[in-house]
mmCIF file of N, CA and C in Angstrom:
data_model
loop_
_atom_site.group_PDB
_atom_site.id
_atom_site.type_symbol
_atom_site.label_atom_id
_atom_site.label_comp_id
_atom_site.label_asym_id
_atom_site.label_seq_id
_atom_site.Cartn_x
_atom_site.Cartn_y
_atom_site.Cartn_z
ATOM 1 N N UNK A 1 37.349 18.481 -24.474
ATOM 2 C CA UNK A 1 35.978 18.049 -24.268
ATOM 3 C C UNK A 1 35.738 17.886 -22.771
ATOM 4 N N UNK A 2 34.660 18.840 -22.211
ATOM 5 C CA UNK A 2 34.234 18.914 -20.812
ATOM 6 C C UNK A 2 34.035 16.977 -20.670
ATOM 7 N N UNK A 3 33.506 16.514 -19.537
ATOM 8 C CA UNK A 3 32.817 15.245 -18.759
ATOM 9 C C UNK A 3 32.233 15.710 -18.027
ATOM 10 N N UNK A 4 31.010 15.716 -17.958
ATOM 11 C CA UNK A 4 29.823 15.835 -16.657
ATOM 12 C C UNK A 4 29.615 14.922 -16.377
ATOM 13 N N UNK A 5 29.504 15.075 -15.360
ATOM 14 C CA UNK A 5 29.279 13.577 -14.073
ATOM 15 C C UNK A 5 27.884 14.135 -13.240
ATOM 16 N N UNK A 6 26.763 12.601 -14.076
ATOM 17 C CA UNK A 6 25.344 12.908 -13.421
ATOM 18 C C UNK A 6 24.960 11.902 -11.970
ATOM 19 N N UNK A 7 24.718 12.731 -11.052
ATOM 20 C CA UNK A 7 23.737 11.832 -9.811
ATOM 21 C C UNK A 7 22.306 11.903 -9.611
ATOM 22 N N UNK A 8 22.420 10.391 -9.736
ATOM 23 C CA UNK A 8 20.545 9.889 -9.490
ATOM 24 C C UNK A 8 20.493 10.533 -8.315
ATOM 25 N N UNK A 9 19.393 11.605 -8.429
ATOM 26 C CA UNK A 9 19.238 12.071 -7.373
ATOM 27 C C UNK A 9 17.487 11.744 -7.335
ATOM 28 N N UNK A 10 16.681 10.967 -7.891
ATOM 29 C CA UNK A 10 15.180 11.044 -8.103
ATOM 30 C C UNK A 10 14.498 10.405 -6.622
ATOM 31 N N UNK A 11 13.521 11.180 -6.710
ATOM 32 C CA UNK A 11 13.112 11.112 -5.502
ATOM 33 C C UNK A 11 11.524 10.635 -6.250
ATOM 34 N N UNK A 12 10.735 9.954 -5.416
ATOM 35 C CA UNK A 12 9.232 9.291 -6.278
ATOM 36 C C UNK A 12 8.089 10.496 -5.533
ATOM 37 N N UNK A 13 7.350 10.922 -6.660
ATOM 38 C CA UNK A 13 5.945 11.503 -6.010
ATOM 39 C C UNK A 13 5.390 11.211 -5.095
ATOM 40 N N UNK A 14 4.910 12.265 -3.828
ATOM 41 C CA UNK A 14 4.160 11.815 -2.865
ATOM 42 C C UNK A 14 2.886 11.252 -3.330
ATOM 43 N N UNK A 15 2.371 10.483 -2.681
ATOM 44 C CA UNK A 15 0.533 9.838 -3.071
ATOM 45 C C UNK A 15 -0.391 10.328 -1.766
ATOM 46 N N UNK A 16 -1.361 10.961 -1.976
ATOM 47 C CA UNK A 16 -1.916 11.884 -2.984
ATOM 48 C C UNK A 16 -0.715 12.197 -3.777
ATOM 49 N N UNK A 17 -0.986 12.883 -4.901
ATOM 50 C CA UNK A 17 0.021 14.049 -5.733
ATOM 51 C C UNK A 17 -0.556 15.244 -5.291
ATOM 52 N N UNK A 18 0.204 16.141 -5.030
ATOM 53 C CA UNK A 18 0.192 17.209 -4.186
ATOM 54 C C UNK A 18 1.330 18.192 -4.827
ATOM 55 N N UNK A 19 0.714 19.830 -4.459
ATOM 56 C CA UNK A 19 1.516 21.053 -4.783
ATOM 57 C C UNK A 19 2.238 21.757 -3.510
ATOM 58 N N UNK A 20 3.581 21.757 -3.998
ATOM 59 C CA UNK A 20 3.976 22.342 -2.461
ATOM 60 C C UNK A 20 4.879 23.466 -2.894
ATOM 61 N N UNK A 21 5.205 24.826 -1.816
ATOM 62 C CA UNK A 21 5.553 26.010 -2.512
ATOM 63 C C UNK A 21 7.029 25.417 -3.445
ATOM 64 N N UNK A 22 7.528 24.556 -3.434
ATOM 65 C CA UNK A 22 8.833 23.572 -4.124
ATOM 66 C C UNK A 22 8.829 23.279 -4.999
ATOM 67 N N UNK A 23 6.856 22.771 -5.329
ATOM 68 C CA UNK A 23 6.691 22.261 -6.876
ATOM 69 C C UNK A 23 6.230 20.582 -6.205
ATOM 70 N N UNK A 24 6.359 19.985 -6.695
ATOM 71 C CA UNK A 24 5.317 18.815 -6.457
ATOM 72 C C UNK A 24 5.570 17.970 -5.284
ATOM 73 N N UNK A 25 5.210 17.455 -4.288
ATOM 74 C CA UNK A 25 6.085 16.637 -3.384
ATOM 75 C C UNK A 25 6.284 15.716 -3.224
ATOM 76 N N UNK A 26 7.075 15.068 -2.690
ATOM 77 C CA UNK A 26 8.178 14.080 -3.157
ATOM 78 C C UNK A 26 8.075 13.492 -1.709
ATOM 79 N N UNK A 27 8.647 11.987 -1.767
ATOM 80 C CA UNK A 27 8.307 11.276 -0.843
ATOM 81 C C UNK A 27 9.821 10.624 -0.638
ATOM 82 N N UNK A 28 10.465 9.585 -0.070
ATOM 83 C CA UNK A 28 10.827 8.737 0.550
ATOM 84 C C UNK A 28 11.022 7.614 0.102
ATOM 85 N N UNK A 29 11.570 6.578 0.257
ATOM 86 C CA UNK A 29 11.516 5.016 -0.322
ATOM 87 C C UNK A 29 10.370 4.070 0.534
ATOM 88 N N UNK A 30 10.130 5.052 1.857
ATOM 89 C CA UNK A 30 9.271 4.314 2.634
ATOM 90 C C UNK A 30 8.317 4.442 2.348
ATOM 91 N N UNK A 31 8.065 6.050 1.859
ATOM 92 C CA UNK A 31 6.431 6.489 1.728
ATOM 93 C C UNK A 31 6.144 6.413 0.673
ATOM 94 N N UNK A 32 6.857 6.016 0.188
ATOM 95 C CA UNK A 32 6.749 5.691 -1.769
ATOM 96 C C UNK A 32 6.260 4.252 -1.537
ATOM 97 N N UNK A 33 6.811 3.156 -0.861
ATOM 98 C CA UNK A 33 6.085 1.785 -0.899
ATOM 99 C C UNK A 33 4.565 1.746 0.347
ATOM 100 N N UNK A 34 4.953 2.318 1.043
ATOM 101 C CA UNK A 34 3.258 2.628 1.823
ATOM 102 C C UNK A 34 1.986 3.442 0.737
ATOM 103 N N UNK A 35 2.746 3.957 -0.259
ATOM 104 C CA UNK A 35 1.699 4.960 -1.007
ATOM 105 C C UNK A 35 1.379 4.065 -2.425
ATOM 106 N N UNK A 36 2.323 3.046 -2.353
ATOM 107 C CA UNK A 36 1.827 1.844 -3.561
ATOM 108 C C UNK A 36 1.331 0.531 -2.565
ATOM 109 N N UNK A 37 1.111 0.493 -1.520
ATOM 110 C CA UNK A 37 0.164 -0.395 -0.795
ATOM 111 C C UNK A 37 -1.170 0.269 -0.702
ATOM 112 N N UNK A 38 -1.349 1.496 -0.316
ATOM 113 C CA UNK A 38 -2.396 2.012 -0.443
ATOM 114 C C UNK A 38 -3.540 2.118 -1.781
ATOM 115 N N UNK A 39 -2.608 2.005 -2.642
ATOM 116 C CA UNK A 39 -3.094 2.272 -4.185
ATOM 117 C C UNK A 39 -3.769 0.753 -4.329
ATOM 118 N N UNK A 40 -2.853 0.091 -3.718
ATOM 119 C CA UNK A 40 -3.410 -1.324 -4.422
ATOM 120 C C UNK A 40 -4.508 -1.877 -3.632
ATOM 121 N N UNK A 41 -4.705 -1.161 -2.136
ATOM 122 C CA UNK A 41 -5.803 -1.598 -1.476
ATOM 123 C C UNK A 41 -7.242 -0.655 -2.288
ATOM 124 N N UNK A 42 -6.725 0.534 -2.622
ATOM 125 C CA UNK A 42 -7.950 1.492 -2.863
ATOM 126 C C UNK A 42 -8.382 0.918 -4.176
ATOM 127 N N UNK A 43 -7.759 0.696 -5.251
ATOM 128 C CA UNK A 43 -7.677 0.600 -6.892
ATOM 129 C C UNK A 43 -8.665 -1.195 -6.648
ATOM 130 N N UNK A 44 -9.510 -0.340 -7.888
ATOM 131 C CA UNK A 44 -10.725 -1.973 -7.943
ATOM 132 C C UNK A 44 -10.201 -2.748 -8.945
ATOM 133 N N UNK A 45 -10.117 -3.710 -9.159
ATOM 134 C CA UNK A 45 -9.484 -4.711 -9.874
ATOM 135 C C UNK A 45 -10.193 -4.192 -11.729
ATOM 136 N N UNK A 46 -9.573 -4.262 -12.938
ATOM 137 C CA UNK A 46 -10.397 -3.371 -13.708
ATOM 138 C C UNK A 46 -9.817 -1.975 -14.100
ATOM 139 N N UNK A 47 -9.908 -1.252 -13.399
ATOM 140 C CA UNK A 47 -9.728 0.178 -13.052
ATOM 141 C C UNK A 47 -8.755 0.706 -14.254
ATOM 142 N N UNK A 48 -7.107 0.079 -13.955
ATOM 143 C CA UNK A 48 -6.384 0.439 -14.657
ATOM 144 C C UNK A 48 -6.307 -0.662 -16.103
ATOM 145 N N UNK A 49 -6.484 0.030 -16.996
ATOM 146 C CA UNK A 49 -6.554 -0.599 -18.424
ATOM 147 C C UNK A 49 -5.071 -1.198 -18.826
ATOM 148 N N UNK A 50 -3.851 -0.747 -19.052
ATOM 149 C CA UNK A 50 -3.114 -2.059 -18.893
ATOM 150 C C UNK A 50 -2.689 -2.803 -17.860
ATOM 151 N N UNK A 51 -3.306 -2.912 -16.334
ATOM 152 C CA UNK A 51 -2.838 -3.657 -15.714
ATOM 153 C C UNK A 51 -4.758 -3.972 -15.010
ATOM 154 N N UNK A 52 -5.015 -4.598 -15.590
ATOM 155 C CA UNK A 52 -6.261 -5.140 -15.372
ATOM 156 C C UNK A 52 -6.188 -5.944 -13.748
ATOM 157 N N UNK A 53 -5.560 -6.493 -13.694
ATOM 158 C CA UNK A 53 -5.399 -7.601 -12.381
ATOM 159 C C UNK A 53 -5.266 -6.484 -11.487
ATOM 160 N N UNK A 54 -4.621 -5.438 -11.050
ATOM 161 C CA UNK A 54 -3.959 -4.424 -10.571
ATOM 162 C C UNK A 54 -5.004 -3.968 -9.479
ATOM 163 N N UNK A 55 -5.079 -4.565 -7.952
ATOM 164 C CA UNK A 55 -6.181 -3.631 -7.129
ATOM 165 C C UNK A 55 -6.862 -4.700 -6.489
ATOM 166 N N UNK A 56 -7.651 -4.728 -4.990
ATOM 167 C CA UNK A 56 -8.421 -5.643 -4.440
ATOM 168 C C UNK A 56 -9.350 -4.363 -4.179
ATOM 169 N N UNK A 57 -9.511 -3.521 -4.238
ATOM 170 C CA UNK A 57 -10.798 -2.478 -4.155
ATOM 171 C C UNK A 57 -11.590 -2.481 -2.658
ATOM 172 N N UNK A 58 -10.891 -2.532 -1.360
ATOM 173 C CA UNK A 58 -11.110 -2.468 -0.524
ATOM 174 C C UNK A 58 -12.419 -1.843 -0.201
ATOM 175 N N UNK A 59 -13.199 -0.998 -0.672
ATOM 176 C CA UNK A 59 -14.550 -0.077 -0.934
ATOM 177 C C UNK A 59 -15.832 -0.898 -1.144
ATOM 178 N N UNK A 60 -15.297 -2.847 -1.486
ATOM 179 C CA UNK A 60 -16.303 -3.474 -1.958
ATOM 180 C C UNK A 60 -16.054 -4.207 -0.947
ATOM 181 N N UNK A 61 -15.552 -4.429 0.216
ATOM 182 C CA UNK A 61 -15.847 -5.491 1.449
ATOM 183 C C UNK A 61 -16.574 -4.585 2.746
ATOM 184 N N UNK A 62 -16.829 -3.038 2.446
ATOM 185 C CA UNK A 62 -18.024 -2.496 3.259
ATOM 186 C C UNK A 62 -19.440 -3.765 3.567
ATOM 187 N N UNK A 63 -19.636 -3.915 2.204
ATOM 188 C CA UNK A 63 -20.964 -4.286 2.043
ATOM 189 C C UNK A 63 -21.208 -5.717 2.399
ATOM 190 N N UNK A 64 -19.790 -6.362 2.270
ATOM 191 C CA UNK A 64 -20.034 -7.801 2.639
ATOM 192 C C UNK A 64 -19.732 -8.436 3.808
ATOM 193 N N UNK A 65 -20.361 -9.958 4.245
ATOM 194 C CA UNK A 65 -20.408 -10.270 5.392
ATOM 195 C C UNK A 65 -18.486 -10.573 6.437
ATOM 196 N N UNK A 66 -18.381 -10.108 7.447
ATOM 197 C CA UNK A 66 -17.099 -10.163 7.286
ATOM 198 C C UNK A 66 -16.622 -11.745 8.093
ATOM 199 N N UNK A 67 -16.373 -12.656 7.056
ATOM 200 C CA UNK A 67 -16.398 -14.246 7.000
ATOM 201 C C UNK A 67 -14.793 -14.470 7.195
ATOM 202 N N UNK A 68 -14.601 -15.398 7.668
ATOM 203 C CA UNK A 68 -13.013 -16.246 7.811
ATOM 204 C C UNK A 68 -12.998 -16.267 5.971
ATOM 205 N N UNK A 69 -14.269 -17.192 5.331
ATOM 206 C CA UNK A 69 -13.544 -17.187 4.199
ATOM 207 C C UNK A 69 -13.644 -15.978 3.293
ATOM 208 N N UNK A 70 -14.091 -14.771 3.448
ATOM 209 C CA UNK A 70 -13.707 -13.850 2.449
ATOM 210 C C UNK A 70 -12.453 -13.088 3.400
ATOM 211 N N UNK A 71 -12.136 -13.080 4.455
ATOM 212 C CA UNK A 71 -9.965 -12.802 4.981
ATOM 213 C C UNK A 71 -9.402 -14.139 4.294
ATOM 214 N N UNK A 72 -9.272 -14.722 4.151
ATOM 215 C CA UNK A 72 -8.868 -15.292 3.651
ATOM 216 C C UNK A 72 -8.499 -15.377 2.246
ATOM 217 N N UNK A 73 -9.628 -14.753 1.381
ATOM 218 C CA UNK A 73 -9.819 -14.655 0.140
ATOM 219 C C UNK A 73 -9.355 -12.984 -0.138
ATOM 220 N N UNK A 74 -9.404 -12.529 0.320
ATOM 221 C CA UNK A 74 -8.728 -10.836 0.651
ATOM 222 C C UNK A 74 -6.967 -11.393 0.857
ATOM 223 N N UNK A 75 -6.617 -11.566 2.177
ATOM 224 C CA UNK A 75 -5.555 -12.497 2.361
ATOM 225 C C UNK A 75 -4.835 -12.980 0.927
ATOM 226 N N UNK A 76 -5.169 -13.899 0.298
ATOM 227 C CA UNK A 76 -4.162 -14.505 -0.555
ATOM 228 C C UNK A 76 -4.363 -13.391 -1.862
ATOM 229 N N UNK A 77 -5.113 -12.804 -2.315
ATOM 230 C CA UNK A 77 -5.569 -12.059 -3.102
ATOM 231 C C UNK A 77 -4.159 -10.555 -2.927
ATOM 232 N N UNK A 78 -4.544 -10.145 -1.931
ATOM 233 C CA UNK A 78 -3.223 -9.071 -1.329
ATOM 234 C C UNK A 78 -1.790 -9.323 -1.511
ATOM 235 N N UNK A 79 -1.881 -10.619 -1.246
ATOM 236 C CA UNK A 79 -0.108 -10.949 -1.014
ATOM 237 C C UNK A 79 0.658 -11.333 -2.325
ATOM 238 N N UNK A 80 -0.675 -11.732 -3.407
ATOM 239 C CA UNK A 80 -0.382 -12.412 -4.858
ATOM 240 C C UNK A 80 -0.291 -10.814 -4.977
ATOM 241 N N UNK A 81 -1.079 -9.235 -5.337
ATOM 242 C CA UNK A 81 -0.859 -8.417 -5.669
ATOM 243 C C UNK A 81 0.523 -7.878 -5.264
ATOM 244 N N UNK A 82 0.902 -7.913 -4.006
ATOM 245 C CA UNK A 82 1.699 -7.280 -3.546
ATOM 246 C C UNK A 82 3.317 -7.744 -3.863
ATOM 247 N N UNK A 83 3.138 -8.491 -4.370
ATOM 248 C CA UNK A 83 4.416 -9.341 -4.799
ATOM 249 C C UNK A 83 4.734 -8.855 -6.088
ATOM 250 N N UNK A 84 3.617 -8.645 -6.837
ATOM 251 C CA UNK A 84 3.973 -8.428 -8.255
ATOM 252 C C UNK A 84 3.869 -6.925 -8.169
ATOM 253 N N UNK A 85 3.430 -5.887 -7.826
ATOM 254 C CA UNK A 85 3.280 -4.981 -7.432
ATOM 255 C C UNK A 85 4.759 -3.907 -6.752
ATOM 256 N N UNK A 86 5.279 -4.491 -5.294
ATOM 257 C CA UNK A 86 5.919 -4.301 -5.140
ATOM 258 C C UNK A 86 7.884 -4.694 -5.799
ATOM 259 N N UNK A 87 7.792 -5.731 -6.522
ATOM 260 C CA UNK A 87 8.946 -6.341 -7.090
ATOM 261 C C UNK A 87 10.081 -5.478 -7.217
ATOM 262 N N UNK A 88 11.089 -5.878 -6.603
ATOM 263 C CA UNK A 88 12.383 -4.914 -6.251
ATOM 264 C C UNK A 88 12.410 -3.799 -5.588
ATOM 265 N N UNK A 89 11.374 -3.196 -5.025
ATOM 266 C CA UNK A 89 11.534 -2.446 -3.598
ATOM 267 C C UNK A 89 11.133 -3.547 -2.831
ATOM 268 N N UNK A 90 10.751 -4.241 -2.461
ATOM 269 C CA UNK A 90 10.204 -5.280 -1.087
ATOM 270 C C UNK A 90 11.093 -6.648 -1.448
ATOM 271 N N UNK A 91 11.870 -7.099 -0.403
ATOM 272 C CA UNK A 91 12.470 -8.846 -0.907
ATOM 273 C C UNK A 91 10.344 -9.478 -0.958
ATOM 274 N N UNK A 92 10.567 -10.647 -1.883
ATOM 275 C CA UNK A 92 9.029 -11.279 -1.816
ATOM 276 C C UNK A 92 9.314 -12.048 -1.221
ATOM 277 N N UNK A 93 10.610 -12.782 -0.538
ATOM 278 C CA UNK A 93 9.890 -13.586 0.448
ATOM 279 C C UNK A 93 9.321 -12.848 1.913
ATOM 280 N N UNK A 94 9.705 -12.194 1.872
ATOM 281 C CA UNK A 94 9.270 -10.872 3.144
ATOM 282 C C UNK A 94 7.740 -10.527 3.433
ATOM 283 N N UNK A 95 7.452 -10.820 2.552
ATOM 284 C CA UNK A 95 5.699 -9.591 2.102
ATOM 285 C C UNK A 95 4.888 -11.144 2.945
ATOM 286 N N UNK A 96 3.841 -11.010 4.575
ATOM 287 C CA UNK A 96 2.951 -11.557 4.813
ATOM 288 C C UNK A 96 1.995 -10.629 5.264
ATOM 289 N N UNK A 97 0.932 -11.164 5.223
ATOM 290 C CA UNK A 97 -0.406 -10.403 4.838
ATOM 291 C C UNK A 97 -1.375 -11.362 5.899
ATOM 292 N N UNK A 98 -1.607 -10.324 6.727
ATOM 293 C CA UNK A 98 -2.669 -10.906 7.875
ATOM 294 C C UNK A 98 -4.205 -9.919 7.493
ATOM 295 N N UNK A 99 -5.361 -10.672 7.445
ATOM 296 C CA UNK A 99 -6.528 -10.008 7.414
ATOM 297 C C UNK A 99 -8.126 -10.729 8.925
ATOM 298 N N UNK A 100 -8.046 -9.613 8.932
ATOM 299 C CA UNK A 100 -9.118 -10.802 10.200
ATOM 300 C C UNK A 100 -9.458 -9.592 10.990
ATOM 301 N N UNK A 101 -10.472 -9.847 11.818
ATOM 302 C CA UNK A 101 -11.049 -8.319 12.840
ATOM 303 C C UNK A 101 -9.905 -8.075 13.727
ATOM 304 N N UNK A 102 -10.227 -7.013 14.125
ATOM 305 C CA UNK A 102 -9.063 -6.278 15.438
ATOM 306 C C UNK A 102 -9.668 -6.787 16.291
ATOM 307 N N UNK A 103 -8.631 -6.634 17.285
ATOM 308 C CA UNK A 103 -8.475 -7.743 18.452
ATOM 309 C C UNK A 103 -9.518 -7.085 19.338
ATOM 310 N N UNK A 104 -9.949 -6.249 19.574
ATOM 311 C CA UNK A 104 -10.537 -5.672 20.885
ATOM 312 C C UNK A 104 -12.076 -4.929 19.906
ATOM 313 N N UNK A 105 -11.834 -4.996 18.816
ATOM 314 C CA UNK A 105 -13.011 -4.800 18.317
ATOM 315 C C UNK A 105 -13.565 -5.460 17.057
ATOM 316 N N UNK A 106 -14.243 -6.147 16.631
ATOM 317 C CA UNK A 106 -14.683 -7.380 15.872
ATOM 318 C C UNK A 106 -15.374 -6.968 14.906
ATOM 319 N N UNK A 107 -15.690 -5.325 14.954
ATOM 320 C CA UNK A 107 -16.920 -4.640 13.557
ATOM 321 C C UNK A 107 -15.488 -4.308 12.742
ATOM 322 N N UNK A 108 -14.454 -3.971 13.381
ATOM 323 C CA UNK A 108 -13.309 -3.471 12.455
ATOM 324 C C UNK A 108 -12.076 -4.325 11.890
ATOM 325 N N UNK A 109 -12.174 -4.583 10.502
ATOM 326 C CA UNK A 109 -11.412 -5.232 9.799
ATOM 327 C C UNK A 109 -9.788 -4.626 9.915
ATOM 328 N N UNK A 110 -9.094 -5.796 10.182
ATOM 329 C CA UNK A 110 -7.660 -5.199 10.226
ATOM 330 C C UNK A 110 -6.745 -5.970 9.329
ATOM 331 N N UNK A 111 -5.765 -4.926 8.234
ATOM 332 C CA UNK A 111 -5.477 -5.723 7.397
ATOM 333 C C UNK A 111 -3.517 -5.269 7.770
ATOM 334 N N UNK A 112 -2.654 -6.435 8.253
ATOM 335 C CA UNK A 112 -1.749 -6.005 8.427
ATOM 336 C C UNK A 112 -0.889 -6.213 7.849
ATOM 337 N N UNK A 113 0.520 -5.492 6.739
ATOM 338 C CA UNK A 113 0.639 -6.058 6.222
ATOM 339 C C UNK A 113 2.774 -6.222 6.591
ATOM 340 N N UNK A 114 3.602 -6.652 6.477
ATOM 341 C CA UNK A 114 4.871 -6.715 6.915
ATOM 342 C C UNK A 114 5.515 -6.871 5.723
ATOM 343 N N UNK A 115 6.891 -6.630 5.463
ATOM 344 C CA UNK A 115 7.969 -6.555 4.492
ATOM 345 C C UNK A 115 8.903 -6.426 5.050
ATOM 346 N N UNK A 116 10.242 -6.022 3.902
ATOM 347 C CA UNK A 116 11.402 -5.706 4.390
ATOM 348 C C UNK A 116 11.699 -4.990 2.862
ATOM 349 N N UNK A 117 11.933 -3.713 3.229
ATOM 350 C CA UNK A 117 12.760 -2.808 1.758
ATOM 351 C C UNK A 117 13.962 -3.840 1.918
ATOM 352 N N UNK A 118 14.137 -3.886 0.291
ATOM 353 C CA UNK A 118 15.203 -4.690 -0.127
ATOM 354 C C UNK A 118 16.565 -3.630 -0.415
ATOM 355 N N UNK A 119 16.641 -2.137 -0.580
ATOM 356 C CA UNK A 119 17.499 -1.190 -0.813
ATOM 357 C C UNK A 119 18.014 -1.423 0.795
ATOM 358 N N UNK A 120 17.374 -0.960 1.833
ATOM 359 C CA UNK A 120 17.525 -0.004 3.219
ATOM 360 C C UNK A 120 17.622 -1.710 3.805
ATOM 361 N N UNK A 121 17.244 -2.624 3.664
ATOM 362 C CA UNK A 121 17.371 -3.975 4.820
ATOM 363 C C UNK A 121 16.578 -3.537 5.478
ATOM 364 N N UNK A 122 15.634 -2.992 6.230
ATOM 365 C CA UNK A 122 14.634 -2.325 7.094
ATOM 366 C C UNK A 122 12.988 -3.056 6.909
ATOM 367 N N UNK A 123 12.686 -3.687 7.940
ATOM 368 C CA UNK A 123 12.013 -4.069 8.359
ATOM 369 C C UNK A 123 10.359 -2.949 8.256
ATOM 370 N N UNK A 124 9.512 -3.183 7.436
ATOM 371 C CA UNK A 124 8.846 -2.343 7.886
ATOM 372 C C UNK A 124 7.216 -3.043 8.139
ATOM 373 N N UNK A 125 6.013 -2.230 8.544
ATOM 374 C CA UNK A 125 4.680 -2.565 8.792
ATOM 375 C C UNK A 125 3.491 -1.690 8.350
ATOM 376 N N UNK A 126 2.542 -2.032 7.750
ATOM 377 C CA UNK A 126 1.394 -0.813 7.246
ATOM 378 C C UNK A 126 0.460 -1.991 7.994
ATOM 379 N N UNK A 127 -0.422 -1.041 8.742
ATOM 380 C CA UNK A 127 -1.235 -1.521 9.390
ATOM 381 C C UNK A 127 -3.082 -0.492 9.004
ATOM 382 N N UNK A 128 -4.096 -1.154 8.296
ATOM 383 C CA UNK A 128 -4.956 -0.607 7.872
ATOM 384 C C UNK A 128 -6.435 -1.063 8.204
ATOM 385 N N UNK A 129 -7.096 -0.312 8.919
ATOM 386 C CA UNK A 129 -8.469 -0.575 9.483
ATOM 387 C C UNK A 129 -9.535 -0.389 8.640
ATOM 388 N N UNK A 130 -10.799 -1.344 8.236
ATOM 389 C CA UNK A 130 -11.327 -0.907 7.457
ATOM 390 C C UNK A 130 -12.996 -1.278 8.288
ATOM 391 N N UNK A 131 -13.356 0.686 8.592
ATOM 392 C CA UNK A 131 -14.721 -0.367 9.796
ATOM 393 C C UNK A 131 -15.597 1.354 9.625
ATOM 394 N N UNK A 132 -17.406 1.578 9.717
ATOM 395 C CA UNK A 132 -17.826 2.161 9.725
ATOM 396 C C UNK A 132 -17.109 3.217 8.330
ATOM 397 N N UNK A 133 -17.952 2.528 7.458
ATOM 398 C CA UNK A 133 -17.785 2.965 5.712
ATOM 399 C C UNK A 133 -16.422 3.320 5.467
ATOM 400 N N UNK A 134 -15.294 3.414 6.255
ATOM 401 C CA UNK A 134 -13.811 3.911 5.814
ATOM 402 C C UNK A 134 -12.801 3.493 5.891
ATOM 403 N N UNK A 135 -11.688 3.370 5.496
ATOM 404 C CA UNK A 135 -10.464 2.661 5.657
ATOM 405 C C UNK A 135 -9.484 4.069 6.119
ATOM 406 N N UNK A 136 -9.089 3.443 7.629
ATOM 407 C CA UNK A 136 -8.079 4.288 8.420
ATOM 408 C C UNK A 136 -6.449 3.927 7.922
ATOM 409 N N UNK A 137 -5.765 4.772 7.636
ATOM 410 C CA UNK A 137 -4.654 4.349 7.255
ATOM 411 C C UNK A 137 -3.733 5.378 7.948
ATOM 412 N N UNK A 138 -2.894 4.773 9.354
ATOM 413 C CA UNK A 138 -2.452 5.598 10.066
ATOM 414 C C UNK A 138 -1.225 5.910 9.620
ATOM 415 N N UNK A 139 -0.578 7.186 9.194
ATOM 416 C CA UNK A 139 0.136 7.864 8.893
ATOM 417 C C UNK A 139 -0.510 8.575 7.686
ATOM 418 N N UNK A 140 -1.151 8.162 7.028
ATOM 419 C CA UNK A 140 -1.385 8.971 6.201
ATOM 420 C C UNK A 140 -2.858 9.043 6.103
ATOM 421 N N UNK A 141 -3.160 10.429 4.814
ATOM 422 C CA UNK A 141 -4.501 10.660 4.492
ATOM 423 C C UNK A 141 -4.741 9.594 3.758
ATOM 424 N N UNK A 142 -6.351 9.140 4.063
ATOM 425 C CA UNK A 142 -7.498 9.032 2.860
ATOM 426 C C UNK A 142 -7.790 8.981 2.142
ATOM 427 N N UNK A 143 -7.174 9.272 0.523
ATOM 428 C CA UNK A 143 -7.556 9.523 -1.046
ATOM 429 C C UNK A 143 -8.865 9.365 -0.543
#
């Protein structure tokens, strides 16, 4: 009787999902947790049917006044998602969540957010602007 010997070799979908001449593309442990921060900033609370709580819908603070108390209320709102959200790729005591205007410009909301992958020990940062109808998310595209 043969023994095959299998290696986890899985790699997580890029976000967008995307076709590449390879077949679908595949991301990273980094860009895999930057591409589930993104989801949870874009995704409106609602949205997904079994995870109802799932999303702060970043698309709905265009319209509103930008107040200490709604960063604040964005703020604790983010960091409660992101905890449950991220669980076992990110340590949770790691995950803080700064929201408040950019420093040199006050129309643009800056939402920053810090961790540490709990696999890699690595320190990381997603830093996301949300000003003139769009949310900039540097390294990556837009959905």
């Amino acid at each position: 009787m043969a023994t095959e010997t299998l290696t986890a070799r899985t790699r997580p979908l890029a976000f967008p999902f995307r076709m590449t001449r390879e077949g679908a593309a595949i991301t990273g442990r980094q860009g895999h947790v930057r591409s589930r921060i993104a989801a949870l900033l874009f995704t409106l609370p609602g949205d997904r049917v079994f995870l109802p709580g799932f999303g702060i819908g970043v698309a709905q603070l265009l319209f509103l006044p930008m107040t200490a108390s709604l960063w604040s209320r964005v703020q604790s709102s983010l960091a409660a998602n992101l905890a449950k959200a991220l669980a076992g790729e990110v340590l949770a005591d790691s995950i803080t969540v700064t929201v408040g205007p950019k420093e040199d410009d006050s129309a643009v909301l800056r939402i920053v957010i810090r961790y540490q992958l709990a696999a890699l020990n690595l320190a990381e940062e997603a830093v996301f602007d949300l000003a003139d109808g769009t949310l900039a998310v540097p390294g990556m595209e837009s959905p």
